[in-house]
Amino acid sequence: LTEQGVDEFALIQRYFQRPAQPTVALGIGDDAALIDPPAGHQLAICTDTLVAGRHFAPDAAGFDIGWKSLAVNLSDLAAMGAKPQSALLALTLPEADASWLKAFSEGFFALAEAHGVALIGGDTTRGPLSITVTAIGMVPSGRALRRDGARVGDMVCVTGTLGDAAAALSGIDSVAMAMRLHRPEPRVAAGALLREHASAAIDVSDGLLADLGHVCAASNVGADLRDDLLPASEALLAAVPDAGIRLRHQLGGDDYELCLCLPPDNVTAAIEALAAVGVPLHVIGRVAAEPGVRLRTADGTLMPQAHSGYKHFE
Ligand code: ADP
Ligand code: MG
């Protein structure tokens, strides 16, 4: 892989090697990185791939691709209540384009530095553009927010608002909504605080109904949601006045908000804890014994499910 005669080792050094961080015993440059997990903690580890033409347009900005490739992983750590610590980056590139690599690495590190994440290794190969990030976080042992902890009677809540990213993807022209699509802000601080309050959590990537469906399946429960309680941004309310179309966007996914189940007695404290870090938390429904996720109007009428989530092999 060459950039005007620059080999991949020079490329890694130029774009991806940053000063050592104290949380990492050995970073980029050896056959593997070394980390010392702090006493009393478990490692939370996840990986996600972004493929050109599937997860982003082939002409998408390098900065945004770099940001989002890390953001989707930090969102998974947030949904576990884990604090991000480090990441690995497997990069497959059609060519070593200097301006693209510069923009990509700036986007990646903008988010990495905001969360104190060290890039500790990766792999660099030639081929169709594809980015795989593996993120490593720390969580006090036994305290992670899992999908299998929801109980009948829990309240279902969601952070922030839903629908901006899907609306931007559908072609609605709004800077605010485009930012939600291309530079999602993973709910890391909220996830850590919610360890004290939530019984189960997941991040909203494929779509609310599908993602909450995973929590329900893992917990052997179901859920009833109220369509009028799903939070929407001011931008979405203004751009999409039709409630039916707005609902489709709100169920469309790519929000990278957290969906939580909480015992009813914990809801007020959770809302207050998240308010302190500037994250709204909204009750959207309730956990029930009957399996499946149902969407109802305010008067209880069952709604046809508009969207059950993105599946790669259907
Ligand atoms: P190996 O041949 O042992 O797989 P590589 O030549 O792939 O080693 O990588 C050399 C070093 O650079 C390793 O420490 C690896 O983790 C790191 N590295 C390779 N590609 C990247 C990348 N895209 N981002 C960060 N670190 C990378
Ligand atoms: Mg390698």
GROMACS .gro file of C-alpha atoms in nm, residues 74-303:
model
  230
   74LEU     CA    1  -1.839   0.391   2.183
   75SER     CA    2  -2.219   0.378   2.165
   76ASP     CA    3  -2.203   0.001   2.222
   77LEU     CA    4  -1.974   0.055   2.523
   78ALA     CA    5  -2.210   0.325   2.653
   79ALA     CA    6  -2.498   0.078   2.630
   80MET     CA    7  -2.298  -0.154   2.859
   81GLY     CA    8  -2.230   0.129   3.104
   82ALA     CA    9  -1.857   0.094   3.029
   83LYS     CA   10  -1.599   0.373   3.021
   84PRO     CA   11  -1.408   0.370   2.688
   85GLN     CA   12  -1.033   0.324   2.722
   86SER     CA   13  -0.876   0.221   2.391
   87ALA     CA   14  -0.949   0.113   2.034
   88LEU     CA   15  -0.805  -0.085   1.742
   89LEU     CA   16  -0.853   0.019   1.381
   90ALA     CA   17  -0.853  -0.223   1.086
   91LEU     CA   18  -0.848  -0.017   0.771
   92THR     CA   19  -0.898  -0.152   0.419
   93LEU     CA   20  -0.825   0.118   0.161
   94PRO     CA   21  -0.844   0.115  -0.220
   95GLU     CA   22  -0.549   0.357  -0.223
   96ALA     CA   23  -0.345   0.562   0.024
   97ASP     CA   24  -0.501   0.899  -0.049
   98ALA     CA   25  -0.319   1.154   0.171
   99SER     CA   26  -0.603   1.406   0.201
  100TRP     CA   27  -0.858   1.135   0.280
  101LEU     CA   28  -0.629   0.976   0.542
  102LYS     CA   29  -0.569   1.316   0.702
  103ALA     CA   30  -0.943   1.392   0.723
  104PHE     CA   31  -1.028   1.039   0.839
  105SER     CA   32  -0.767   1.042   1.116
  106GLU     CA   33  -0.875   1.391   1.228
  107GLY     CA   34  -1.236   1.275   1.259
  108PHE     CA   35  -1.136   0.958   1.442
  109PHE     CA   36  -0.910   1.140   1.689
  110ALA     CA   37  -1.153   1.428   1.745
  111LEU     CA   38  -1.393   1.181   1.905
  112ALA     CA   39  -1.117   0.962   2.057
  113GLU     CA   40  -0.963   1.258   2.241
  114ALA     CA   41  -1.302   1.379   2.362
  115HIS     CA   42  -1.341   1.045   2.540
  116GLY     CA   43  -0.979   0.978   2.640
  117VAL     CA   44  -0.956   0.681   2.402
  118ALA     CA   45  -0.609   0.568   2.293
  119LEU     CA   46  -0.559   0.403   1.952
  120ILE     CA   47  -0.348   0.102   2.048
  121GLY     CA   48  -0.320  -0.090   1.721
  122GLY     CA   49  -0.486  -0.209   1.407
  123ASP     CA   50  -0.422  -0.340   1.060
  124THR     CA   51  -0.384  -0.172   0.722
  125THR     CA   52  -0.462  -0.349   0.394
  126ARG     CA   53  -0.557  -0.268   0.037
  127GLY     CA   54  -0.905  -0.343  -0.095
  128PRO     CA   55  -1.257  -0.196  -0.117
  129LEU     CA   56  -1.299   0.077   0.149
  130SER     CA   57  -1.401  -0.077   0.480
  131ILE     CA   58  -1.331   0.026   0.839
  132THR     CA   59  -1.346  -0.201   1.140
  133VAL     CA   60  -1.298  -0.051   1.485
  134THR     CA   61  -1.267  -0.257   1.802
  135ALA     CA   62  -1.328  -0.061   2.122
  136ILE     CA   63  -1.224  -0.158   2.473
  137GLY     CA   64  -1.385  -0.015   2.784
  138MET     CA   65  -1.379  -0.070   3.160
  139VAL     CA   66  -1.673  -0.144   3.383
  140PRO     CA   67  -1.678  -0.228   3.756
  141SER     CA   68  -1.696  -0.609   3.780
  142GLY     CA   69  -2.050  -0.745   3.762
  143ARG     CA   70  -2.202  -0.399   3.710
  144ALA     CA   71  -2.235  -0.384   3.329
  145LEU     CA   72  -2.575  -0.295   3.182
  146ARG     CA   73  -2.684  -0.607   2.998
  147ARG     CA   74  -2.975  -0.687   2.768
  148ASP     CA   75  -3.110  -0.963   2.989
  149GLY     CA   76  -3.204  -0.766   3.300
  150ALA     CA   77  -3.546  -0.620   3.211
  151ARG     CA   78  -3.837  -0.713   3.441
  152VAL     CA   79  -4.215  -0.698   3.392
  153GLY     CA   80  -4.332  -0.359   3.524
  154ASP     CA   81  -4.008  -0.174   3.437
  155MET     CA   82  -4.047   0.154   3.254
  156VAL     CA   83  -3.896   0.179   2.904
  157CYS     CA   84  -3.699   0.502   2.852
  158VAL     CA   85  -3.489   0.655   2.577
  159THR     CA   86  -3.222   0.926   2.592
  160GLY     CA   87  -3.230   1.237   2.371
  161THR     CA   88  -3.452   1.233   2.064
  162LEU     CA   89  -3.526   0.986   1.785
  163GLY     CA   90  -3.558   1.033   1.411
  164ASP     CA   91  -3.313   1.304   1.307
  165ALA     CA   92  -3.063   1.063   1.151
  166ALA     CA   93  -3.327   0.872   0.955
  167ALA     CA   94  -3.481   1.200   0.839
  168ALA     CA   95  -3.141   1.321   0.717
  169LEU     CA   96  -3.086   0.987   0.541
  170SER     CA   97  -3.423   1.025   0.365
  171GLY     CA   98  -3.295   1.346   0.208
  172ILE     CA   99  -3.440   1.616   0.435
  173ASP     CA  100  -3.202   1.910   0.417
  174SER     CA  101  -3.107   2.018   0.770
  175VAL     CA  102  -2.761   2.078   0.913
  176ALA     CA  103  -2.871   1.974   1.262
  177MET     CA  104  -3.014   1.646   1.137
  178ALA     CA  105  -2.715   1.579   0.911
  179MET     CA  106  -2.490   1.612   1.216
  180ARG     CA  107  -2.697   1.351   1.399
  181LEU     CA  108  -2.649   1.114   1.100
  182HIS     CA  109  -2.282   1.173   1.030
  183ARG     CA  110  -2.140   1.263   1.373
  184PRO     CA  111  -2.343   1.083   1.635
  185GLU     CA  112  -2.246   1.167   1.995
  186PRO     CA  113  -2.227   0.837   2.183
  187ARG     CA  114  -2.405   0.857   2.521
  188VAL     CA  115  -2.100   0.755   2.721
  189ALA     CA  116  -2.154   0.968   3.035
  190ALA     CA  117  -2.523   0.877   3.046
  191GLY     CA  118  -2.446   0.505   3.013
  192ALA     CA  119  -2.207   0.510   3.310
  193LEU     CA  120  -2.459   0.697   3.528
  194LEU     CA  121  -2.740   0.460   3.430
  195ARG     CA  122  -2.556   0.163   3.585
  196GLU     CA  123  -2.702   0.287   3.914
  197HIS     CA  124  -3.060   0.295   3.787
  198ALA     CA  125  -3.130   0.074   3.484
  199SER     CA  126  -3.208  -0.298   3.470
  200ALA     CA  127  -3.121  -0.336   3.098
  201ALA     CA  128  -2.989  -0.125   2.812
  202ILE     CA  129  -2.917  -0.124   2.439
  203ASP     CA  130  -2.817   0.147   2.195
  204VAL     CA  131  -3.056   0.240   1.915
  205SER     CA  132  -2.879   0.157   1.590
  206ASP     CA  133  -3.105  -0.069   1.383
  207GLY     CA  134  -3.428   0.099   1.496
  208LEU     CA  135  -3.612   0.128   1.827
  209LEU     CA  136  -3.851  -0.165   1.777
  210ALA     CA  137  -3.580  -0.407   1.667
  211ASP     CA  138  -3.331  -0.295   1.932
  212LEU     CA  139  -3.581  -0.303   2.219
  213GLY     CA  140  -3.690  -0.637   2.075
  214HIS     CA  141  -3.340  -0.772   2.146
  215VAL     CA  142  -3.366  -0.659   2.509
  216CYS     CA  143  -3.710  -0.819   2.542
  217ALA     CA  144  -3.595  -1.148   2.386
  218ALA     CA  145  -3.288  -1.163   2.612
  219SER     CA  146  -3.500  -1.082   2.920
  220ASN     CA  147  -3.796  -1.308   2.829
  221VAL     CA  148  -4.038  -1.016   2.843
  222GLY     CA  149  -4.222  -0.787   2.600
  223ALA     CA  150  -4.293  -0.415   2.585
  224ASP     CA  151  -4.576  -0.174   2.510
  225LEU     CA  152  -4.469   0.166   2.375
  226ARG     CA  153  -4.675   0.481   2.324
  227ASP     CA  154  -4.622   0.652   1.989
  228ASP     CA  155  -4.704   0.997   2.133
  229LEU     CA  156  -4.426   0.963   2.393
  230LEU     CA  157  -4.141   0.905   2.145
  231PRO     CA  158  -3.921   1.217   2.172
  232ALA     CA  159  -3.855   1.426   1.860
  233SER     CA  160  -3.615   1.719   1.815
  234GLU     CA  161  -3.738   2.070   1.740
  235ALA     CA  162  -3.572   2.034   1.400
  236LEU     CA  163  -3.767   1.716   1.321
  237LEU     CA  164  -4.098   1.862   1.443
  238ALA     CA  165  -4.046   2.165   1.220
  239ALA     CA  166  -3.925   1.975   0.913
  240VAL     CA  167  -4.177   1.688   0.930
  241PRO     CA  168  -4.516   1.813   1.053
  242ASP     CA  169  -4.692   1.489   0.950
  243ALA     CA  170  -4.694   1.268   1.261
  244GLY     CA  171  -4.711   0.946   1.060
  245ILE     CA  172  -4.404   1.026   0.851
  246ARG     CA  173  -4.226   1.154   1.162
  247LEU     CA  174  -4.294   0.825   1.337
  248ARG     CA  175  -4.133   0.635   1.049
  249HIS     CA  176  -3.818   0.841   1.097
  250GLN     CA  177  -3.829   0.792   1.474
  251LEU     CA  178  -3.835   0.415   1.420
  252GLY     CA  179  -3.573   0.430   1.143
  253GLY     CA  180  -3.259   0.380   1.352
  254ASP     CA  181  -2.907   0.526   1.338
  255ASP     CA  182  -2.988   0.747   1.640
  256TYR     CA  183  -2.722   0.606   1.876
  257GLU     CA  184  -2.937   0.698   2.172
  258LEU     CA  185  -2.972   0.457   2.465
  259CYS     CA  186  -3.292   0.261   2.526
  260LEU     CA  187  -3.326   0.153   2.889
  261CYS     CA  188  -3.552  -0.044   3.115
  262LEU     CA  189  -3.577   0.090   3.471
  263PRO     CA  190  -3.773  -0.012   3.779
  264PRO     CA  191  -4.046   0.258   3.817
  265ASP     CA  192  -3.900   0.379   4.149
  266ASN     CA  193  -3.569   0.463   3.976
  267VAL     CA  194  -3.705   0.680   3.696
  268THR     CA  195  -3.702   1.017   3.876
  269ALA     CA  196  -3.347   0.968   4.006
  270ALA     CA  197  -3.229   0.860   3.659
  271ILE     CA  198  -3.385   1.166   3.494
  272GLU     CA  199  -3.212   1.390   3.751
  273ALA     CA  200  -2.875   1.215   3.716
  274LEU     CA  201  -2.882   1.250   3.336
  275ALA     CA  202  -2.999   1.612   3.351
  276ALA     CA  203  -2.673   1.688   3.534
  277VAL     CA  204  -2.480   1.580   3.221
  278GLY     CA  205  -2.724   1.753   2.984
  279VAL     CA  206  -2.897   1.439   2.855
  280PRO     CA  207  -3.279   1.426   2.849
  281LEU     CA  208  -3.443   1.095   2.943
  282HIS     CA  209  -3.800   1.018   2.838
  283VAL     CA  210  -4.037   0.743   2.945
  284ILE     CA  211  -4.181   0.584   2.628
  285GLY     CA  212  -4.355   0.270   2.756
  286ARG     CA  213  -4.356  -0.025   2.988
  287VAL     CA  214  -4.220  -0.379   3.007
  288ALA     CA  215  -4.492  -0.645   2.989
  289ALA     CA  216  -4.510  -1.023   3.023
  290GLU     CA  217  -4.640  -1.082   2.669
  291PRO     CA  218  -4.341  -1.131   2.432
  292GLY     CA  219  -4.279  -0.884   2.148
  293VAL     CA  220  -4.269  -0.505   2.117
  294ARG     CA  221  -4.602  -0.329   2.053
  295LEU     CA  222  -4.659   0.031   1.959
  296ARG     CA  223  -4.989   0.183   2.076
  297THR     CA  224  -5.160   0.519   2.045
  298ALA     CA  225  -5.242   0.716   2.362
  299ASP     CA  226  -5.585   0.547   2.386
  300GLY     CA  227  -5.428   0.201   2.369
  301THR     CA  228  -5.502   0.115   2.005
  302LEU     CA  229  -5.241  -0.117   1.858
  303MET     CA  230  -5.051   0.037   1.566
   0.00000   0.00000   0.00000
